[in-house]
Coordinates of C-alpha atoms and ligand atoms in Angstrom, one line a residue:
Chain A
M1 CA -38.6 -29.6 -72.0
K2 CA -36.4 -32.7 -72.2
R3 CA -38.2 -35.6 -73.7
F4 CA -39.8 -38.1 -71.3
D5 CA -41.9 -41.2 -71.2
F6 CA -45.4 -40.8 -70.0
V7 CA -47.3 -43.5 -68.0
Q8 CA -50.6 -43.5 -66.3
P9 CA -50.8 -46.3 -63.8
A10 CA -54.3 -47.4 -62.6
S11 CA -53.4 -48.4 -59.0
V12 CA -50.9 -47.4 -56.3
A13 CA -49.3 -50.8 -56.5
E14 CA -48.8 -50.3 -60.3
A15 CA -47.5 -46.8 -59.7
L16 CA -44.9 -48.0 -57.2
Q17 CA -43.8 -50.7 -59.6
V18 CA -43.2 -48.4 -62.6
W19 CA -41.2 -45.9 -60.5
H20 CA -37.5 -45.9 -61.0
P21 CA -34.7 -43.3 -60.3
G22 CA -35.3 -40.5 -62.8
A23 CA -39.1 -40.9 -62.7
V24 CA -41.4 -38.3 -61.0
W25 CA -45.0 -38.2 -59.9
L26 CA -47.3 -35.8 -61.7
G27 CA -50.1 -34.3 -59.6
G28 CA -51.6 -31.0 -60.8
G29 CA -48.3 -30.2 -62.6
T30 CA -48.3 -26.6 -61.6
N31 CA -44.8 -26.8 -60.0
L32 CA -43.4 -29.8 -61.9
L33 CA -44.2 -28.5 -65.4
D34 CA -42.9 -25.1 -64.6
L35 CA -39.6 -26.5 -63.4
M36 CA -39.4 -28.9 -66.4
K37 CA -39.8 -26.1 -68.8
G38 CA -37.0 -24.2 -67.1
G39 CA -34.7 -27.3 -67.2
V40 CA -34.6 -27.4 -63.4
M41 CA -36.2 -30.8 -63.3
L42 CA -35.2 -33.3 -66.0
P43 CA -37.2 -36.5 -65.4
D44 CA -36.9 -39.3 -67.9
T45 CA -40.4 -40.6 -67.0
V46 CA -43.5 -38.7 -65.8
I47 CA -45.9 -40.9 -63.9
D48 CA -49.4 -39.4 -64.0
I49 CA -51.0 -40.4 -60.7
N50 CA -54.4 -38.8 -61.4
R51 CA -56.1 -42.1 -62.1
L52 CA -55.4 -43.4 -58.6
A53 CA -58.9 -43.4 -57.1
D54 CA -57.4 -44.3 -53.7
L55 CA -55.8 -40.9 -53.5
R56 CA -59.1 -38.9 -53.7
G57 CA -61.8 -37.9 -51.3
I58 CA -62.1 -36.3 -47.9
T59 CA -63.3 -38.7 -45.1
T60 CA -63.8 -38.5 -41.4
L61 CA -62.3 -41.5 -39.6
D62 CA -63.7 -43.4 -36.6
D63 CA -61.4 -41.5 -34.2
G64 CA -62.7 -38.2 -35.5
S65 CA -59.6 -37.3 -37.5
L66 CA -60.0 -36.1 -41.1
R67 CA -58.3 -37.9 -43.9
I68 CA -57.6 -35.9 -47.1
G69 CA -56.6 -37.7 -50.2
A70 CA -53.3 -36.7 -51.8
L71 CA -55.0 -35.7 -55.0
V72 CA -57.7 -33.5 -53.5
S73 CA -57.2 -30.1 -55.1
N74 CA -56.3 -27.0 -53.0
A75 CA -59.5 -25.4 -54.1
E76 CA -61.7 -28.4 -53.4
L77 CA -60.3 -28.6 -49.9
A78 CA -60.6 -24.9 -49.1
D79 CA -64.1 -24.7 -50.5
D80 CA -65.4 -27.7 -48.6
T81 CA -67.8 -26.1 -46.1
G82 CA -67.2 -28.6 -43.3
F83 CA -63.4 -28.3 -43.7
A84 CA -63.4 -24.5 -43.6
H85 CA -65.6 -24.6 -40.5
D86 CA -63.4 -27.1 -38.6
F87 CA -60.0 -25.9 -39.8
P88 CA -60.6 -22.2 -40.8
M89 CA -56.9 -21.1 -40.8
V90 CA -56.0 -24.0 -43.1
A91 CA -58.7 -22.9 -45.6
E92 CA -57.5 -19.3 -45.2
A93 CA -53.9 -20.3 -45.9
L94 CA -54.9 -22.3 -49.0
L95 CA -57.0 -19.4 -50.4
S96 CA -54.1 -17.0 -49.9
G97 CA -51.9 -19.1 -52.1
A98 CA -51.4 -18.8 -55.9
S99 CA -54.6 -18.0 -58.0
G100 CA -58.0 -19.4 -58.6
Q101 CA -56.8 -21.3 -61.6
L102 CA -53.7 -22.7 -60.0
R103 CA -55.6 -23.8 -56.9
N104 CA -58.0 -25.8 -59.1
A105 CA -55.1 -27.8 -60.5
A106 CA -52.8 -27.9 -57.5
T107 CA -53.0 -31.0 -55.2
V108 CA -52.6 -31.5 -51.5
A109 CA -49.4 -33.6 -52.0
G110 CA -48.0 -31.3 -54.7
N111 CA -48.3 -28.4 -52.3
L112 CA -46.3 -30.2 -49.7
M113 CA -43.7 -31.2 -52.2
Q114 CA -43.4 -27.9 -54.1
R115 CA -39.8 -26.8 -54.5
T116 CA -38.2 -23.5 -53.3
R117 CA -38.9 -20.3 -55.2
C118 CA -35.2 -19.2 -54.7
A119 CA -34.3 -17.3 -57.9
Y120 CA -30.9 -19.0 -58.2
F121 CA -32.5 -22.5 -57.8
Q122 CA -34.7 -21.7 -60.8
D123 CA -31.8 -20.3 -62.9
T124 CA -29.8 -23.2 -64.3
T125 CA -26.8 -20.9 -65.0
A126 CA -26.5 -20.1 -61.3
A127 CA -24.6 -22.1 -58.6
C128 CA -27.1 -23.9 -56.3
N129 CA -26.4 -26.8 -54.0
R130 CA -30.0 -27.7 -53.8
R131 CA -30.4 -28.2 -57.6
E132 CA -26.8 -29.4 -58.1
P133 CA -25.0 -30.5 -55.0
G134 CA -21.5 -29.2 -54.6
T135 CA -21.8 -26.2 -56.9
G136 CA -22.2 -23.5 -54.2
C137 CA -25.0 -21.1 -53.3
D138 CA -25.4 -17.9 -55.4
A139 CA -28.2 -16.7 -53.0
R140 CA -25.6 -15.9 -50.4
G141 CA -24.8 -12.3 -51.2
G142 CA -27.3 -12.4 -54.0
V143 CA -30.7 -10.7 -54.3
D144 CA -33.5 -12.9 -53.2
S145 CA -36.2 -12.4 -50.6
H146 CA -37.1 -16.0 -50.2
T147 CA -34.2 -16.4 -47.8
A148 CA -34.2 -17.8 -44.3
V149 CA -33.4 -16.3 -40.9
L150 CA -33.7 -19.6 -39.0
G151 CA -32.5 -23.2 -39.5
F152 CA -30.3 -22.4 -42.6
G153 CA -26.7 -23.5 -43.1
D154 CA -23.7 -22.5 -45.3
A155 CA -24.9 -24.9 -48.0
C156 CA -28.3 -23.3 -48.5
I157 CA -30.3 -20.4 -47.1
T158 CA -33.7 -20.8 -48.8
T159 CA -37.2 -21.2 -47.4
H160 CA -40.1 -23.4 -48.1
P161 CA -42.7 -21.5 -50.0
S162 CA -46.0 -23.2 -49.0
D163 CA -48.8 -21.4 -47.2
F164 CA -50.8 -24.5 -46.6
C165 CA -48.0 -26.3 -44.7
V166 CA -47.8 -23.5 -42.1
P167 CA -51.1 -24.1 -40.3
L168 CA -50.7 -27.9 -41.0
A169 CA -47.6 -27.8 -38.8
A170 CA -49.4 -25.9 -36.1
L171 CA -52.2 -28.5 -36.0
D172 CA -50.0 -31.6 -36.0
A173 CA -51.0 -32.9 -39.3
V174 CA -49.7 -36.4 -40.4
V175 CA -48.6 -37.4 -43.9
E176 CA -49.5 -40.9 -45.0
V177 CA -46.9 -42.4 -47.4
Q178 CA -46.6 -45.6 -49.3
G179 CA -43.4 -47.1 -50.8
P180 CA -41.8 -50.3 -52.0
D181 CA -41.4 -51.3 -48.3
G182 CA -45.0 -50.6 -47.3
A183 CA -46.9 -47.8 -45.7
R184 CA -45.7 -45.4 -43.1
E185 CA -46.6 -42.1 -41.5
V186 CA -44.5 -38.9 -41.0
A187 CA -45.5 -36.0 -38.8
L188 CA -45.8 -32.9 -41.0
R189 CA -43.4 -31.1 -38.6
D190 CA -40.8 -33.7 -39.5
F191 CA -41.6 -33.8 -43.2
H192 CA -39.5 -30.9 -44.5
L193 CA -35.8 -31.1 -43.7
L194 CA -33.5 -28.3 -42.8
P195 CA -30.7 -28.0 -45.3
G196 CA -27.7 -28.9 -43.2
E197 CA -24.9 -30.3 -45.4
T198 CA -27.4 -31.9 -47.8
P199 CA -29.8 -29.3 -49.1
E200 CA -30.7 -31.6 -52.0
R201 CA -32.6 -33.7 -49.5
E202 CA -35.8 -31.6 -49.0
T203 CA -38.3 -33.9 -47.4
A204 CA -38.5 -37.1 -45.4
L205 CA -39.9 -38.9 -48.4
Q206 CA -37.6 -41.7 -49.6
P207 CA -37.0 -42.3 -53.3
G208 CA -39.9 -44.2 -54.8
E209 CA -42.3 -43.3 -52.0
I210 CA -45.7 -41.6 -52.8
I211 CA -47.9 -39.5 -50.5
V212 CA -51.3 -41.0 -50.4
A213 CA -53.1 -38.8 -47.8
L214 CA -52.8 -36.2 -45.2
R215 CA -54.5 -36.4 -41.8
L216 CA -55.6 -33.8 -39.3
P217 CA -56.2 -35.0 -35.8
A218 CA -59.6 -34.7 -34.2
D219 CA -58.4 -32.3 -31.4
A220 CA -57.3 -29.8 -34.0
K221 CA -60.9 -28.8 -34.4
G222 CA -60.8 -27.4 -30.8
F223 CA -59.0 -24.3 -32.2
A224 CA -61.7 -23.4 -34.8
A225 CA -63.2 -20.4 -32.9
H226 CA -59.8 -18.6 -32.6
A227 CA -57.6 -19.4 -35.6
R228 CA -56.1 -17.2 -38.3
Y229 CA -53.5 -17.3 -41.1
L230 CA -51.8 -14.0 -41.8
K231 CA -49.7 -13.5 -45.0
V232 CA -47.5 -10.5 -45.7
R233 CA -46.4 -10.2 -49.3
D234 CA -45.2 -7.8 -52.0
R235 CA -48.6 -7.3 -53.6
T236 CA -52.2 -7.8 -52.4
S237 CA -52.8 -11.2 -54.1
Y238 CA -51.1 -13.8 -56.2
A239 CA -47.6 -13.5 -54.6
F240 CA -45.6 -15.8 -52.3
A241 CA -45.3 -15.0 -48.6
T242 CA -42.6 -12.7 -47.5
T243 CA -43.5 -13.7 -43.9
S244 CA -46.6 -15.5 -42.6
A245 CA -48.0 -16.9 -39.4
A246 CA -50.7 -19.4 -38.4
A247 CA -52.0 -18.7 -34.9
A248 CA -54.7 -20.7 -33.0
L249 CA -56.0 -20.5 -29.5
R250 CA -58.2 -22.9 -27.6
V251 CA -60.0 -20.7 -25.1
E252 CA -61.7 -22.3 -22.0
G253 CA -63.4 -20.3 -19.3
G254 CA -62.0 -17.0 -20.6
V255 CA -58.4 -18.1 -20.6
I256 CA -56.1 -19.7 -23.2
A257 CA -56.0 -23.4 -22.5
E258 CA -53.7 -24.2 -25.5
A259 CA -52.0 -22.1 -28.1
R260 CA -50.4 -22.9 -31.5
L261 CA -48.1 -20.7 -33.5
S262 CA -46.3 -21.6 -36.7
L263 CA -44.3 -19.2 -38.9
G264 CA -43.9 -19.4 -42.7
A265 CA -41.3 -18.2 -45.2
I266 CA -38.5 -17.8 -42.7
A267 CA -36.9 -21.3 -42.8
A268 CA -36.9 -24.4 -45.0
K269 CA -39.8 -25.7 -43.0
P270 CA -42.7 -24.2 -41.1
W271 CA -41.2 -22.9 -37.9
R272 CA -42.9 -23.9 -34.7
V273 CA -41.6 -23.5 -31.2
T274 CA -43.7 -25.2 -28.5
E275 CA -42.0 -23.2 -25.7
A276 CA -43.4 -20.0 -27.3
E277 CA -46.9 -21.4 -27.3
A278 CA -46.6 -22.4 -23.7
L279 CA -46.0 -18.8 -22.7
L280 CA -49.6 -18.0 -23.6
V281 CA -51.4 -20.6 -21.6
G282 CA -53.5 -19.4 -18.6
H283 CA -53.8 -15.8 -19.9
A284 CA -56.9 -14.0 -21.1
P285 CA -56.9 -13.8 -24.9
D286 CA -57.0 -10.0 -24.7
A287 CA -54.1 -9.7 -22.3
A288 CA -51.8 -12.4 -23.3
P289 CA -48.0 -11.8 -23.8
F290 CA -48.1 -12.2 -27.6
D291 CA -45.0 -10.1 -28.0
Q292 CA -43.0 -12.5 -25.7
A293 CA -44.4 -15.5 -27.5
A294 CA -43.4 -14.1 -30.9
A295 CA -39.9 -13.1 -29.6
R296 CA -39.5 -16.7 -28.2
A297 CA -40.6 -18.2 -31.5
L298 CA -37.9 -16.2 -33.3
D299 CA -35.2 -17.0 -30.8
G300 CA -31.8 -17.4 -32.5
A301 CA -32.9 -15.7 -35.8
V302 CA -30.0 -14.2 -37.7
P303 CA -29.8 -12.7 -41.2
S304 CA -28.6 -15.1 -43.9
N305 CA -28.0 -12.4 -46.5
D306 CA -29.3 -8.9 -46.6
N307 CA -32.5 -9.9 -44.9
G308 CA -32.2 -8.7 -41.3
W309 CA -35.5 -6.9 -41.8
K310 CA -37.3 -10.2 -42.0
I311 CA -36.7 -10.9 -38.4
A312 CA -38.6 -7.8 -37.3
L313 CA -41.3 -8.4 -39.9
A314 CA -41.8 -12.0 -38.9
R315 CA -42.1 -11.1 -35.2
R316 CA -44.7 -8.4 -36.0
T317 CA -46.6 -10.8 -38.3
A318 CA -46.7 -13.4 -35.5
I319 CA -48.0 -10.8 -33.0
R320 CA -50.7 -9.6 -35.3
A321 CA -51.8 -13.2 -36.2
L322 CA -52.1 -13.9 -32.5
E323 CA -54.2 -10.8 -32.0
L324 CA -56.4 -11.7 -34.9
A325 CA -56.9 -15.2 -33.5
A326 CA -57.7 -13.7 -30.1
A327 CA -60.4 -11.5 -31.7
G328 CA -62.0 -14.7 -33.0
T329 CA -62.4 -16.4 -36.3
P330 CA -64.6 -14.2 -38.6
E331 CA -68.1 -15.3 -39.3
R332 CA -67.4 -15.5 -43.1
M333 CA -64.3 -17.6 -43.7
P334 CA -62.0 -17.4 -45.3
A335 CA -61.7 -13.7 -44.8
L336 CA -60.2 -11.9 -47.8
P337 CA -56.5 -11.4 -48.0
A338 CA -55.1 -7.9 -47.5
S339 CA -56.2 -5.2 -49.9
P340 CA -55.6 -1.5 -49.6
F341 CA -59.1 -1.1 -51.1
A342 CA -60.8 -3.2 -48.5
D343 CA -63.0 -2.2 -45.6
Q344 CA -60.6 -2.9 -42.7
N345 CA -63.2 -3.6 -40.1
G346 CA -65.8 -5.7 -41.8
D347 CA -65.6 -9.3 -43.0
H348 CA -62.9 -8.1 -45.4
A349 CA -60.4 -7.3 -42.7
H350 CA -57.3 -9.4 -42.8
V351 CA -54.1 -7.5 -42.7
Chain B
M1 CA -44.1 -42.7 -78.3
S2 CA -47.6 -41.8 -79.6
L3 CA -50.6 -41.3 -77.4
S4 CA -54.2 -41.1 -78.3
I5 CA -56.7 -39.0 -76.4
S6 CA -60.3 -38.2 -76.9
L7 CA -61.7 -35.0 -75.5
T8 CA -64.8 -32.9 -75.8
L9 CA -63.6 -29.5 -77.1
N10 CA -66.2 -26.7 -77.2
G11 CA -69.0 -29.3 -77.4
V12 CA -67.4 -31.5 -80.1
V13 CA -65.7 -34.8 -79.4
R14 CA -62.2 -34.8 -80.8
D15 CA -59.9 -37.8 -81.2
I16 CA -56.3 -36.6 -81.1
V17 CA -53.0 -38.5 -81.6
L18 CA -50.1 -36.8 -79.8
D19 CA -46.7 -37.6 -81.2
D20 CA -45.0 -36.2 -78.1
P21 CA -46.1 -36.2 -74.5
R22 CA -44.5 -32.8 -73.9
V23 CA -47.4 -31.0 -75.7
T24 CA -49.3 -28.7 -73.3
L25 CA -53.0 -28.1 -73.7
L26 CA -52.1 -24.5 -74.7
D27 CA -49.9 -25.6 -77.5
L28 CA -52.4 -28.2 -78.6
L29 CA -55.1 -25.6 -79.0
R30 CA -53.0 -22.9 -80.6
E31 CA -50.5 -24.9 -82.7
R32 CA -52.4 -28.0 -83.7
L33 CA -56.1 -27.3 -83.5
A34 CA -56.2 -23.8 -85.0
L35 CA -57.8 -22.3 -81.9
P36 CA -55.5 -19.3 -81.2
G37 CA -58.1 -17.5 -79.0
T38 CA -56.4 -18.9 -75.9
K39 CA -53.3 -16.7 -75.4
K40 CA -49.7 -17.5 -74.3
G41 CA -48.3 -14.8 -72.0
C42 CA -45.8 -16.3 -69.7
D43 CA -46.2 -20.1 -70.4
R44 CA -45.4 -20.6 -66.7
G45 CA -48.6 -20.2 -64.7
Q46 CA -47.9 -16.5 -63.8
C47 CA -50.3 -14.5 -66.0
G48 CA -53.6 -16.3 -66.7
A49 CA -53.7 -15.4 -70.4
C50 CA -54.1 -19.2 -71.2
T51 CA -57.1 -19.7 -68.9
V52 CA -59.6 -22.3 -70.2
L53 CA -62.4 -24.3 -68.5
L54 CA -61.3 -27.9 -67.9
N55 CA -64.2 -30.1 -66.7
G56 CA -66.0 -26.8 -65.9
K57 CA -63.1 -25.4 -63.8
R58 CA -60.8 -22.6 -64.7
M59 CA -57.2 -23.8 -65.3
N60 CA -54.0 -22.6 -66.8
A61 CA -53.6 -24.5 -70.1
C62 CA -49.8 -23.8 -70.2
L63 CA -49.3 -26.0 -67.1
T64 CA -51.6 -28.9 -68.3
L65 CA -50.1 -31.8 -70.3
A66 CA -52.5 -32.7 -73.2
A67 CA -51.7 -36.3 -72.6
T68 CA -53.5 -36.2 -69.3
L69 CA -56.7 -35.1 -70.9
D70 CA -58.3 -38.3 -72.2
G71 CA -62.0 -38.1 -71.5
A72 CA -61.9 -34.4 -70.4
T73 CA -64.2 -31.6 -71.4
V74 CA -62.5 -28.3 -72.4
T75 CA -64.1 -25.0 -73.2
T76 CA -62.1 -22.2 -74.7
I77 CA -63.0 -18.6 -75.6
E78 CA -64.1 -19.8 -79.1
G79 CA -66.7 -22.1 -77.5
L80 CA -68.4 -19.5 -75.2
A81 CA -70.8 -17.7 -77.5
D82 CA -73.9 -19.3 -78.8
G83 CA -73.6 -18.6 -82.5
D84 CA -73.8 -14.8 -82.8
A85 CA -75.2 -14.4 -79.3
L86 CA -72.4 -13.5 -77.0
H87 CA -72.0 -15.0 -73.5
P88 CA -73.1 -12.5 -70.9
V89 CA -69.5 -12.2 -69.6
Q90 CA -68.4 -11.3 -73.2
T91 CA -71.1 -8.7 -73.5
A92 CA -70.3 -7.2 -70.1
F93 CA -66.6 -6.9 -71.0
L94 CA -67.6 -5.0 -74.2
E95 CA -70.0 -2.7 -72.4
N96 CA -67.7 -1.9 -69.5
D97 CA -64.4 -1.4 -71.3
G98 CA -63.0 -4.5 -69.7
F99 CA -59.9 -4.3 -72.0
Q100 CA -57.5 -2.1 -74.0
C101 CA -55.2 -4.1 -76.2
G102 CA -57.2 -7.3 -75.7
Y103 CA -54.3 -9.7 -75.2
C104 CA -55.3 -10.8 -71.7
T105 CA -59.0 -10.7 -72.5
P106 CA -59.8 -14.3 -73.5
G107 CA -58.1 -15.4 -70.3
Q108 CA -59.9 -12.8 -68.2
I109 CA -63.3 -13.8 -69.7
M110 CA -62.7 -17.5 -69.1
S111 CA -61.5 -16.8 -65.6
A112 CA -64.6 -14.7 -64.9
V113 CA -66.9 -17.4 -66.2
G114 CA -65.1 -19.9 -63.8
L115 CA -65.3 -17.4 -60.9
I116 CA -69.0 -16.8 -61.4
A117 CA -69.7 -20.5 -61.5
E118 CA -67.7 -21.0 -58.2
G119 CA -70.3 -18.6 -56.8
R120 CA -68.2 -17.2 -53.9
A121 CA -67.5 -13.6 -55.0
G122 CA -71.0 -12.4 -55.8
D123 CA -71.0 -8.9 -57.0
D124 CA -68.7 -7.6 -54.3
P125 CA -65.8 -5.8 -56.0
E126 CA -63.3 -6.7 -53.4
R127 CA -64.0 -10.4 -53.7
I128 CA -64.0 -10.1 -57.5
R129 CA -60.6 -8.4 -57.5
E130 CA -59.2 -11.2 -55.3
G131 CA -60.9 -13.9 -57.3
M132 CA -59.5 -12.5 -60.6
S133 CA -56.0 -12.0 -59.3
G134 CA -54.6 -14.9 -61.4
N135 CA -55.2 -12.8 -64.5
I136 CA -52.6 -10.1 -65.1
C137 CA -53.5 -7.2 -67.4
R138 CA -50.5 -5.3 -68.8
C139 CA -52.8 -2.5 -69.9
A140 CA -54.2 -2.3 -66.3
A141 CA -57.9 -2.4 -67.4
Y142 CA -58.7 -3.7 -64.0
H143 CA -61.4 -1.1 -63.2
G144 CA -63.4 -2.1 -66.3
I145 CA -62.7 -5.8 -65.7
T146 CA -64.1 -5.6 -62.1
R147 CA -67.2 -3.7 -63.3
A148 CA -67.8 -6.2 -66.1
V149 CA -67.6 -9.2 -63.8
Q150 CA -69.9 -7.4 -61.3
E151 CA -72.4 -6.7 -64.0
A152 CA -72.2 -10.2 -65.6
T153 CA -72.7 -11.8 -62.2
R154 CA -75.9 -9.7 -61.6
R155 CA -77.3 -10.4 -65.1
M156 CA -76.6 -14.1 -64.9
A157 CA -78.2 -14.3 -61.4
A158 CA -81.2 -12.4 -62.7
A159 CA -81.5 -14.7 -65.7
E160 CA -81.3 -17.7 -63.4
R161 CA -84.2 -16.3 -61.3
G162 CA -86.2 -16.0 -64.5
D163 CA -86.6 -12.2 -64.7
A164 CA -85.5 -10.8 -68.1
A165 CA -82.2 -9.2 -67.6
Ligands
FAD1 C1 -47.5 -18.5 -60.3 C2 -47.6 -19.3 -59.1 C3 -47.9 -18.8 -57.9 C4 -48.0 -19.6 -56.7 N1 -48.2 -19.0 -55.5 C5 -48.3 -19.8 -54.4 C6 -48.5 -19.2 -53.1 O1 -48.7 -18.0 -53.0 N2 -48.5 -20.1 -52.0 C7 -48.3 -21.4 -52.2 O2 -48.3 -22.1 -51.2 N3 -48.0 -22.0 -53.3 C8 -48.0 -21.2 -54.5 N4 -47.7 -21.7 -55.7 C9 -47.3 -23.1 -55.7 C10 -48.4 -24.1 -55.8 O3 -49.1 -24.2 -54.6 C11 -47.8 -25.5 -56.2 O4 -47.3 -25.4 -57.5 C12 -48.8 -26.6 -56.1 O5 -49.3 -26.7 -54.8 C13 -48.2 -27.9 -56.5 O6 -49.2 -28.9 -56.6 P1 -49.3 -29.8 -57.9 O7 -50.3 -30.8 -57.6 O8 -49.5 -28.9 -59.1 O9 -47.9 -30.4 -57.9 P2 -47.0 -31.0 -59.2 O10 -46.5 -29.8 -59.9 O11 -47.8 -32.0 -59.9 O12 -45.9 -31.6 -58.3 C14 -45.0 -30.9 -57.5 C15 -44.0 -31.9 -56.9 O13 -44.6 -32.8 -56.0 C16 -44.4 -34.1 -56.4 N5 -45.6 -34.9 -56.1 C17 -46.9 -34.6 -56.6 N6 -47.8 -35.5 -56.1 C18 -47.1 -36.3 -55.3 C19 -47.5 -37.4 -54.4 N7 -48.7 -37.8 -54.3 N8 -46.5 -38.0 -53.7 C20 -45.2 -37.5 -53.7 N9 -44.8 -36.5 -54.5 C21 -45.7 -35.9 -55.3 C22 -44.1 -34.0 -57.9 O14 -43.3 -35.1 -58.3 C23 -43.3 -32.7 -58.0 O15 -42.0 -32.9 -57.6 C24 -47.7 -21.0 -56.8 C25 -47.4 -21.5 -58.1 C26 -47.4 -20.7 -59.2 C27 -47.1 -21.4 -60.5
SF4_2 S1 -30.3 -20.7 -51.2 FE1 -30.5 -23.0 -51.6 S2 -31.9 -23.0 -53.3 FE2 -31.1 -20.9 -53.3 S3 -29.1 -21.0 -54.5 FE3 -28.6 -21.4 -52.4 S4 -28.5 -23.6 -52.4 FE4 -29.8 -23.1 -54.1
FES3 S1 -49.5 -18.4 -70.4 FE1 -50.4 -19.7 -68.9 S2 -50.4 -18.5 -67.1 FE2 -49.3 -17.2 -68.5
FES4 S1 -56.1 -5.4 -72.2 FE1 -54.0 -5.3 -72.7 S2 -53.2 -6.8 -71.4 FE2 -55.2 -6.6 -70.6

């Protein structure tokens, strides 16, 4: 690791004041320290934000929305009984990510801000426009499965690795941010940027801004009875998604009144197409055109390297997630992630 | 830049001066405090060999900066037994062949203690395998590990209910 200065501000105001170009926020450190050890991130100052009490806690606001502090750990949130009840697919996504140890350390904000798992991004001897603008992109023609089939460009073909963000996009979560110019809000769907010509710009966060909280709107609870997160990966547990889908249905009088579908690991942001969701409205959950909705959600998908298989896999993942959601949220949530050893019909069933 | 931290390590309050903020908890334990029981496998959060309890929760010591730990409570494998009396998880690992070479074992045991305290897996082998997935075993002693965690879970629950295990 390169040497750095270490500071521990006691308030958000103090944190914003000590920030300067070259400084980074330290949440749980599970992504930052990893990248600092590899020489991928070389901050001159590490600002430990863990003493900022304002960034903690889970609170229901007057309008019924839920406000989650930026420092709430991934485990604390997923294991909160009320949260898992109201937002089961978010808890399911959180618990499908990383490991028990990592989820204890990882924070809500850190999960949103985690960098790509592209092998060439992490290898400082490789060309990577995201790590070092203008150097090229060794993932093109390289060997890496974290590549996109939608929303990529010549400059960068990678995906966003978060599980958590996929259902958050489906449920219209909002990110609360503070910066030198005051407070503002960004819709989670607009938070992660597609690479375009500037892949080094990954999120809507401006330099010096800090995430203080995440909000889930009250109406997102309306999907709780039919909501699932499905993750397909190289091994049963402790692996990043190859493809994933968050599917949620609001069923009224036996028909789908509203549907949400968001796909993970296929673009630099969670991929949500509202036209695909609209195709499901008015159908009975057991006879809805899930295949058409999935196909519409992947409209325009093309391989970015040797990854054409991902388009078919993502479509099937979406269909299956919708089928699981239609069958209803299991009584015991979160259900276990896929395992070849599991009972496929009981409360273990997932993939 | 020197930083002073005070932490409770295996029940003892330790005042530590760090000459460098780059020191991880793992290196602090192994290189500076003569506690090599906590192992370094990958040093990047991928193997679980460095698992310790930090404020009662299992964490990867390799991804934790020591400088952040002022006021924290840390338990390592060295702090688990009560004198010569092994912790029930340690006993269960011995009795169920929960290891071969033993390199991953301190991390496995600390992770199991954390998992049992979380109380969500019970003695269901499927949930235990999922809950222990952050600990890789190069010798693939997974069968024994799962059985050891099952048995320790049952014994600790019985002890809590008051019947002699
Ligand atoms: C082995 C391994 C496996 C993993 N598997 C998965 C997986 O399957 N699914 C998944 O989703 N994730 C996975 N992860 C990633 C993990 O979820 C992230 O590392 C974690 O969520 C990051 O949170 P943190 O608090 O530790 O962030 P940090 O490492 O502290 O920070 C990450 C980034 O966020 C910035 N940041 C932190 N807090 C704030 C804030 N309040 N405002 C603005 N910026 C901030 C930091 O400056 C840094 O750039 C895995 C990680 C590892 C190491
Ligand atoms: S895909 Fe993006 S992150 Fe990966 S090497 Fe290319 S520019 Fe870098
Ligand atoms: S040494 Fe910490 S996880 Fe491998
Ligand atoms: S016992 Fe050898 S690595 Fe697990």
